[in-house]
Amino acid sequence: MYDPKKIRNIAIIAHVDHGKTTLVDHLIKQAGTFRENQQVEERLMDSMDLERERGITIAAKNASFQYKDIKINIVDTPGHSDFGGEVERTLNMVDGAILLVDASEGPLPQTRFVLRKALEQNIKVLVCINKIDRSDARIQEVLNEVFDLFIDLDASEEQCDFKPIFAIAREGMATLDPNVKTDSLEVLYETILNEVPPPKVAENESLQMMVSNISYNDYVGRLAIGRVRAGKIKVGDEVQVIQEKGEKKVRVTALFQYHVNAPVQVQEIGAGDIAIVAGMEDFTIGDSIVDVLDPRPLPRIRVEEPTVAVVFMVNNGPFAGMDGKNVTSRKIWERLERELLYNVAIRVEKTDSTDAFKVIGRGELQLGVLVEQMRREGFELCVSKPQVVFKTIDGKKMEPMEMAVIDIEDAFVGAVTEKLGMRKGIMTNMVQKGSGRTRLEFRIPSRGLIGYRNEFLTDTRGTGLLNTQFDGWDEFRGEIQSRNTGAMISDRKGMATAYAIWNLQERGVMFVTHGDDVYEGMIVGEHAKENDLEVNITREKKLTNVRASGADEAIRLVPVKPMTLEKAMEWIRDNELIEVTPNHIRLRCRDLDPHKRARASKE
């Protein structure tokens, strides 16, 4: 067991892509954790395949390392607003946080969100300005913006009195003066040791531990991860687990602690340290593990409400069951129930139909990641268009609002402002940076942003940055115009041919290529006009007996961009679905039968 005075519990919090995971890598490496010749992979904490592919952190992760005679437990948190629930629950485990801010971009929406949560928990916040080597770095301006943000969030005088650290996380360097380069993170280590308080503990009191994270071990089963607030916990102890709906007596079968990012088995863990406990198959986040004789539960973790919903349905198309092995409603429901145990930021509701479930999350990216994980696990399902969740307050219909912070080149300000105006957005701030770029701030309904991100990238030629953050509720702002193009819908089952695609590609953008299997009611392209168009994508060229040698025209097909899940969620309308299988993402009409579609459109 460690002396609580020799423990420091910290989290790294920041906006997406400001360098959290890279900094954690160097903190662990420079503490002498690995042998000099040991092969250590980059972005050590991003253990999920999806995290490595996308270059973002999706789930909060714990790690631990020793610096001098102090044990430092560190939590790497996600930076995207859709995964804000991960940040809210992990701040329960720590006494301090390093707020990382990009030296050029400055504080962005998620910076405000994570800082507000840290200040609410009254934990010590260390400010670190990262990427000071950027050519467009605005170090002093960004520092002033961070200070203004502290004031704006009603931070106390003590919290505002921070000593900034300047860093280049990629090079593993930290300094107190941006003009003086160093070759290590020693300044940051010393600041953590001196500024972050050791955990406040009640050693002589009975056991109290809050479950803030969940993991799994093939040998001992489900694991509860959390900080021991009081007392101590030993292997073989009988403890009480207080859950939302009841309580259970459990015997601790195994205990682990983190060494770097891997759990190591121990016999006893004391107050102030992070513990991993085995012994029960249905630990959930927010449970309290307490003494049997003196049960004193801790208040449950509460996170902000989710605002965007999609419906997950059983795949009932002609190709159902050809790719995936998990295709029934029972399998989908079990998987969603399993997700609820890990993910405090989503809700699942049953619908009128037995084969459809409503999943409510923080945003399209969070829901898209869940669908992507399911398809990799062998699931097949259909997904509806994302819809926002409305509320009724004092008899008025209220809708969720977002604060959108947009960083674009000056030339695109007009186009972006016009598009967001059409989507009921109101500009609240406009700052010209002086480097040919402008920062715009809009308050806009959440549904106004659904389907806008791809359009935004087109309008800004891929150079724009769009960041959003939930910004409370407001009165319903009226209807918003959706996609103004129609769909090309296959009128029969078969295989798409180059000849048919060649004849159709001038009427819009195609989603399928030569040799793709199609079925009746499947969407094969985007029609350039507003109406839907039923087409024969399987048509072949009929051969005749007599043909001139040079009469055939060369068939040149426009390359097809593969449809991604996020792009599909933005593109579809209410009467369309995404068919997701382990190997394919297809778009289809909700009603495959053209007669049913015609009747529905009349109604």
mmCIF file of N, CA, C and O in Angstrom, residues 13-18 78-82 84 87 99-102 105-118 145 149 152-153 304 362 401-407 428 433 439-444 449 453 465-471:
data_model
loop_
_atom_site.group_PDB
_atom_site.id
_atom_site.type_symbol
_atom_site.label_atom_id
_atom_site.label_comp_id
_atom_site.label_asym_id
_atom_site.label_seq_id
_atom_site.Cartn_x
_atom_site.Cartn_y
_atom_site.Cartn_z
ATOM 1 N N ILE A 13 -7.122 17.082 -19.601
ATOM 2 C CA ILE A 13 -8.368 17.492 -20.253
ATOM 3 C C ILE A 13 -8.061 18.554 -21.309
ATOM 4 O O ILE A 13 -7.174 19.384 -21.127
ATOM 5 N N ALA A 14 -8.793 18.517 -22.422
ATOM 6 C CA ALA A 14 -8.555 19.485 -23.507
ATOM 7 C C ALA A 14 -9.575 19.293 -24.606
ATOM 8 O O ALA A 14 -10.354 18.336 -24.597
ATOM 9 N N HIS A 15 -9.549 20.206 -25.588
ATOM 10 C CA HIS A 15 -10.340 20.062 -26.798
ATOM 11 C C HIS A 15 -9.694 18.975 -27.666
ATOM 12 O O HIS A 15 -8.537 18.618 -27.457
ATOM 13 N N VAL A 16 -10.435 18.460 -28.625
ATOM 14 C CA VAL A 16 -9.931 17.392 -29.496
ATOM 15 C C VAL A 16 -8.682 17.873 -30.260
ATOM 16 O O VAL A 16 -8.610 19.021 -30.703
ATOM 17 N N ASP A 17 -7.677 16.993 -30.355
ATOM 18 C CA ASP A 17 -6.463 17.221 -31.141
ATOM 19 C C ASP A 17 -5.566 18.326 -30.584
ATOM 20 O O ASP A 17 -4.840 18.968 -31.321
ATOM 21 N N HIS A 18 -5.626 18.560 -29.272
ATOM 22 C CA HIS A 18 -4.700 19.532 -28.685
ATOM 23 C C HIS A 18 -3.477 18.861 -28.052
ATOM 24 O O HIS A 18 -2.644 19.534 -27.465
ATOM 25 N N PRO A 78 -11.188 11.822 -23.533
ATOM 26 C CA PRO A 78 -11.475 12.230 -24.916
ATOM 27 C C PRO A 78 -11.633 13.753 -25.014
ATOM 28 O O PRO A 78 -11.994 14.413 -24.033
ATOM 29 N N GLY A 79 -11.384 14.286 -26.208
ATOM 30 C CA GLY A 79 -11.507 15.733 -26.400
ATOM 31 C C GLY A 79 -12.706 16.134 -27.226
ATOM 32 O O GLY A 79 -12.996 17.310 -27.376
ATOM 33 N N HIS A 80 -13.402 15.152 -27.822
ATOM 34 C CA HIS A 80 -14.558 15.490 -28.654
ATOM 35 C C HIS A 80 -15.799 15.627 -27.789
ATOM 36 O O HIS A 80 -16.035 14.832 -26.888
ATOM 37 N N SER A 81 -16.630 16.632 -28.089
ATOM 38 C CA SER A 81 -17.793 16.925 -27.236
ATOM 39 C C SER A 81 -18.769 15.749 -27.162
ATOM 40 O O SER A 81 -19.463 15.580 -26.162
ATOM 41 N N ASP A 82 -18.837 14.908 -28.193
ATOM 42 C CA ASP A 82 -19.758 13.763 -28.174
ATOM 43 C C ASP A 82 -19.400 12.767 -27.071
ATOM 44 O O ASP A 82 -20.232 11.978 -26.637
ATOM 45 N N GLY A 84 -18.212 13.658 -24.068
ATOM 46 C CA GLY A 84 -18.088 14.447 -22.844
ATOM 47 C C GLY A 84 -18.450 13.665 -21.598
ATOM 48 O O GLY A 84 -17.949 13.954 -20.510
ATOM 49 N N VAL A 87 -15.494 12.358 -19.715
ATOM 50 C CA VAL A 87 -14.773 13.341 -18.903
ATOM 51 C C VAL A 87 -15.494 13.543 -17.574
ATOM 52 O O VAL A 87 -14.872 13.573 -16.505
ATOM 53 N N LEU A 99 -5.000 21.233 -17.921
ATOM 54 C CA LEU A 99 -5.810 21.761 -19.027
ATOM 55 C C LEU A 99 -4.860 22.116 -20.164
ATOM 56 O O LEU A 99 -4.041 23.018 -20.042
ATOM 57 N N LEU A 100 -4.977 21.380 -21.255
ATOM 58 C CA LEU A 100 -4.085 21.572 -22.407
ATOM 59 C C LEU A 100 -4.778 22.464 -23.421
ATOM 60 O O LEU A 100 -5.925 22.213 -23.776
ATOM 61 N N VAL A 101 -4.081 23.504 -23.902
ATOM 62 C CA VAL A 101 -4.667 24.429 -24.880
ATOM 63 C C VAL A 101 -3.684 24.628 -26.021
ATOM 64 O O VAL A 101 -2.491 24.860 -25.794
ATOM 65 N N ASP A 102 -4.171 24.528 -27.252
ATOM 66 C CA ASP A 102 -3.338 24.728 -28.446
ATOM 67 C C ASP A 102 -2.891 26.192 -28.518
ATOM 68 O O ASP A 102 -3.704 27.108 -28.377
ATOM 69 N N GLU A 105 -4.883 27.693 -31.771
ATOM 70 C CA GLU A 105 -6.350 27.663 -31.786
ATOM 71 C C GLU A 105 -6.956 28.293 -30.533
ATOM 72 O O GLU A 105 -8.062 28.817 -30.561
ATOM 73 N N GLY A 106 -6.228 28.210 -29.401
ATOM 74 C CA GLY A 106 -6.754 28.781 -28.163
ATOM 75 C C GLY A 106 -7.903 27.956 -27.603
ATOM 76 O O GLY A 106 -8.185 26.850 -28.063
ATOM 77 N N PRO A 107 -8.622 28.489 -26.597
ATOM 78 C CA PRO A 107 -9.742 27.745 -26.005
ATOM 79 C C PRO A 107 -10.878 27.575 -27.014
ATOM 80 O O PRO A 107 -11.285 28.535 -27.654
ATOM 81 N N LEU A 108 -11.379 26.353 -27.133
ATOM 82 C CA LEU A 108 -12.488 26.040 -28.044
ATOM 83 C C LEU A 108 -13.648 25.492 -27.201
ATOM 84 O O LEU A 108 -13.529 25.354 -25.992
ATOM 85 N N PRO A 109 -14.817 25.172 -27.823
ATOM 86 C CA PRO A 109 -15.987 24.789 -27.028
ATOM 87 C C PRO A 109 -15.726 23.705 -25.992
ATOM 88 O O PRO A 109 -16.166 23.801 -24.861
ATOM 89 N N GLN A 110 -14.992 22.645 -26.380
ATOM 90 C CA GLN A 110 -14.777 21.556 -25.423
ATOM 91 C C GLN A 110 -13.822 21.982 -24.308
ATOM 92 O O GLN A 110 -13.893 21.455 -23.199
ATOM 93 N N THR A 111 -12.925 22.948 -24.578
ATOM 94 C CA THR A 111 -12.066 23.481 -23.519
ATOM 95 C C THR A 111 -12.939 24.088 -22.426
ATOM 96 O O THR A 111 -12.726 23.885 -21.237
ATOM 97 N N ARG A 112 -13.943 24.850 -22.853
ATOM 98 C CA ARG A 112 -14.876 25.482 -21.898
ATOM 99 C C ARG A 112 -15.626 24.398 -21.099
ATOM 100 O O ARG A 112 -15.761 24.499 -19.889
ATOM 101 N N PHE A 113 -16.097 23.360 -21.812
ATOM 102 C CA PHE A 113 -16.883 22.300 -21.179
ATOM 103 C C PHE A 113 -16.066 21.580 -20.106
ATOM 104 O O PHE A 113 -16.502 21.434 -18.964
ATOM 105 N N VAL A 114 -14.847 21.129 -20.467
ATOM 106 C CA VAL A 114 -14.049 20.335 -19.523
ATOM 107 C C VAL A 114 -13.561 21.206 -18.368
ATOM 108 O O VAL A 114 -13.490 20.750 -17.220
ATOM 109 N N LEU A 115 -13.251 22.475 -18.655
ATOM 110 C CA LEU A 115 -12.804 23.360 -17.578
ATOM 111 C C LEU A 115 -13.948 23.622 -16.595
ATOM 112 O O LEU A 115 -13.755 23.621 -15.379
ATOM 113 N N ARG A 116 -15.159 23.821 -17.133
ATOM 114 C CA ARG A 116 -16.312 24.056 -16.257
ATOM 115 C C ARG A 116 -16.520 22.857 -15.326
ATOM 116 O O ARG A 116 -16.755 23.020 -14.132
ATOM 117 N N LYS A 117 -16.418 21.639 -15.893
ATOM 118 C CA LYS A 117 -16.605 20.437 -15.082
ATOM 119 C C LYS A 117 -15.518 20.326 -14.002
ATOM 120 O O LYS A 117 -15.782 19.926 -12.873
ATOM 121 N N ALA A 118 -14.268 20.678 -14.363
ATOM 122 C CA ALA A 118 -13.165 20.600 -13.401
ATOM 123 C C ALA A 118 -13.353 21.617 -12.273
ATOM 124 O O ALA A 118 -13.123 21.303 -11.098
ATOM 125 N N GLU A 145 -6.802 34.602 -23.345
ATOM 126 C CA GLU A 145 -8.112 33.991 -23.606
ATOM 127 C C GLU A 145 -8.443 32.945 -22.537
ATOM 128 O O GLU A 145 -9.590 32.823 -22.108
ATOM 129 N N LEU A 149 -11.450 32.947 -19.864
ATOM 130 C CA LEU A 149 -12.360 31.807 -19.738
ATOM 131 C C LEU A 149 -12.553 31.437 -18.262
ATOM 132 O O LEU A 149 -13.669 31.148 -17.827
ATOM 133 N N ASP A 152 -14.851 33.973 -16.874
ATOM 134 C CA ASP A 152 -16.189 33.765 -17.432
ATOM 135 C C ASP A 152 -16.922 32.618 -16.722
ATOM 136 O O ASP A 152 -18.145 32.621 -16.604
ATOM 137 N N LEU A 153 -16.153 31.619 -16.263
ATOM 138 C CA LEU A 153 -16.749 30.444 -15.613
ATOM 139 C C LEU A 153 -16.803 30.602 -14.085
ATOM 140 O O LEU A 153 -16.961 29.623 -13.368
ATOM 141 N N GLU A 304 -24.652 15.160 -18.175
ATOM 142 C CA GLU A 304 -25.643 15.939 -18.922
ATOM 143 C C GLU A 304 -26.446 15.046 -19.855
ATOM 144 O O GLU A 304 -25.957 14.035 -20.356
ATOM 145 N N ARG A 362 -25.015 11.846 -27.407
ATOM 146 C CA ARG A 362 -24.596 13.257 -27.390
ATOM 147 C C ARG A 362 -24.476 13.859 -28.796
ATOM 148 O O ARG A 362 -24.477 15.068 -28.945
ATOM 149 N N MET A 401 -29.755 23.447 -28.177
ATOM 150 C CA MET A 401 -28.966 24.407 -28.954
ATOM 151 C C MET A 401 -27.485 24.040 -28.863
ATOM 152 O O MET A 401 -27.053 23.378 -27.918
ATOM 153 N N GLU A 402 -26.745 24.485 -29.854
ATOM 154 C CA GLU A 402 -25.296 24.251 -29.867
ATOM 155 C C GLU A 402 -24.573 25.589 -30.007
ATOM 156 O O GLU A 402 -25.069 26.509 -30.650
ATOM 157 N N MET A 403 -23.385 25.668 -29.386
ATOM 158 C CA MET A 403 -22.497 26.784 -29.678
ATOM 159 C C MET A 403 -21.505 26.274 -30.716
ATOM 160 O O MET A 403 -20.773 25.315 -30.443
ATOM 161 N N ALA A 404 -21.518 26.864 -31.899
ATOM 162 C CA ALA A 404 -20.613 26.438 -32.971
ATOM 163 C C ALA A 404 -19.504 27.472 -33.115
ATOM 164 O O ALA A 404 -19.772 28.658 -33.293
ATOM 165 N N VAL A 405 -18.256 27.030 -32.995
ATOM 166 C CA VAL A 405 -17.096 27.906 -33.181
ATOM 167 C C VAL A 405 -16.431 27.493 -34.487
ATOM 168 O O VAL A 405 -16.035 26.342 -34.653
ATOM 169 N N ILE A 406 -16.347 28.452 -35.412
ATOM 170 C CA ILE A 406 -15.892 28.147 -36.770
ATOM 171 C C ILE A 406 -14.652 28.961 -37.088
ATOM 172 O O ILE A 406 -14.622 30.175 -36.880
ATOM 173 N N ASP A 407 -13.616 28.279 -37.565
ATOM 174 C CA ASP A 407 -12.351 28.940 -37.925
ATOM 175 C C ASP A 407 -12.157 28.736 -39.423
ATOM 176 O O ASP A 407 -11.941 27.611 -39.875
ATOM 177 N N THR A 428 -22.996 35.202 -32.817
ATOM 178 C CA THR A 428 -22.826 35.887 -31.530
ATOM 179 C C THR A 428 -21.469 36.576 -31.425
ATOM 180 O O THR A 428 -21.282 37.441 -30.580
ATOM 181 N N LYS A 433 -8.485 37.147 -37.063
ATOM 182 C CA LYS A 433 -7.217 36.816 -36.412
ATOM 183 C C LYS A 433 -6.033 37.598 -36.979
ATOM 184 O O LYS A 433 -4.973 37.645 -36.379
ATOM 185 N N ARG A 439 -12.551 33.893 -37.012
ATOM 186 C CA ARG A 439 -13.271 32.991 -36.105
ATOM 187 C C ARG A 439 -14.695 33.515 -35.927
ATOM 188 O O ARG A 439 -14.898 34.666 -35.553
ATOM 189 N N LEU A 440 -15.679 32.639 -36.213
ATOM 190 C CA LEU A 440 -17.095 32.995 -36.056
ATOM 191 C C LEU A 440 -17.692 32.151 -34.936
ATOM 192 O O LEU A 440 -17.333 30.977 -34.782
ATOM 193 N N GLU A 441 -18.603 32.728 -34.179
ATOM 194 C CA GLU A 441 -19.331 31.966 -33.161
ATOM 195 C C GLU A 441 -20.819 32.094 -33.434
ATOM 196 O O GLU A 441 -21.319 33.204 -33.625
ATOM 197 N N PHE A 442 -21.515 30.961 -33.493
ATOM 198 C CA PHE A 442 -22.955 30.929 -33.761
ATOM 199 C C PHE A 442 -23.668 30.173 -32.658
ATOM 200 O O PHE A 442 -23.129 29.209 -32.112
ATOM 201 N N ARG A 443 -24.885 30.596 -32.341
ATOM 202 C CA ARG A 443 -25.790 29.783 -31.506
ATOM 203 C C ARG A 443 -26.833 29.231 -32.453
ATOM 204 O O ARG A 443 -27.568 29.990 -33.105
ATOM 205 N N ILE A 444 -26.890 27.919 -32.556
ATOM 206 C CA ILE A 444 -27.692 27.297 -33.621
ATOM 207 C C ILE A 444 -28.397 26.058 -33.066
ATOM 208 O O ILE A 444 -27.841 25.354 -32.210
ATOM 209 N N LEU A 449 -27.363 21.548 -37.464
ATOM 210 C CA LEU A 449 -26.011 21.071 -37.773
ATOM 211 C C LEU A 449 -26.013 19.659 -38.342
ATOM 212 O O LEU A 449 -25.011 19.215 -38.889
ATOM 213 N N ARG A 453 -21.893 19.152 -41.855
ATOM 214 C CA ARG A 453 -20.425 19.099 -41.814
ATOM 215 C C ARG A 453 -19.783 18.868 -43.190
ATOM 216 O O ARG A 453 -18.790 19.502 -43.531
ATOM 217 N N LEU A 465 -12.493 24.752 -39.906
ATOM 218 C CA LEU A 465 -12.615 23.966 -38.674
ATOM 219 C C LEU A 465 -13.949 24.298 -38.027
ATOM 220 O O LEU A 465 -14.277 25.470 -37.845
ATOM 221 N N LEU A 466 -14.732 23.257 -37.699
ATOM 222 C CA LEU A 466 -16.052 23.458 -37.094
ATOM 223 C C LEU A 466 -16.106 22.670 -35.782
ATOM 224 O O LEU A 466 -15.959 21.454 -35.779
ATOM 225 N N ASN A 467 -16.272 23.381 -34.673
ATOM 226 C CA ASN A 467 -16.363 22.731 -33.361
ATOM 227 C C ASN A 467 -17.660 23.142 -32.693
ATOM 228 O O ASN A 467 -18.045 24.312 -32.762
ATOM 229 N N THR A 468 -18.332 22.186 -32.055
ATOM 230 C CA THR A 468 -19.626 22.495 -31.454
ATOM 231 C C THR A 468 -19.675 22.017 -30.007
ATOM 232 O O THR A 468 -18.916 21.134 -29.621
ATOM 233 N N GLN A 469 -20.578 22.616 -29.242
ATOM 234 C CA GLN A 469 -20.764 22.251 -27.844
ATOM 235 C C GLN A 469 -22.207 22.516 -27.449
ATOM 236 O O GLN A 469 -22.767 23.557 -27.800
ATOM 237 N N PHE A 470 -22.832 21.579 -26.730
ATOM 238 C CA PHE A 470 -24.208 21.750 -26.257
ATOM 239 C C PHE A 470 -24.326 23.047 -25.450
ATOM 240 O O PHE A 470 -23.505 23.345 -24.598
ATOM 241 N N ASP A 471 -25.359 23.839 -25.745
ATOM 242 C CA ASP A 471 -25.477 25.174 -25.138
ATOM 243 C C ASP A 471 -26.900 25.418 -24.621
ATOM 244 O O ASP A 471 -27.492 26.471 -24.865
#
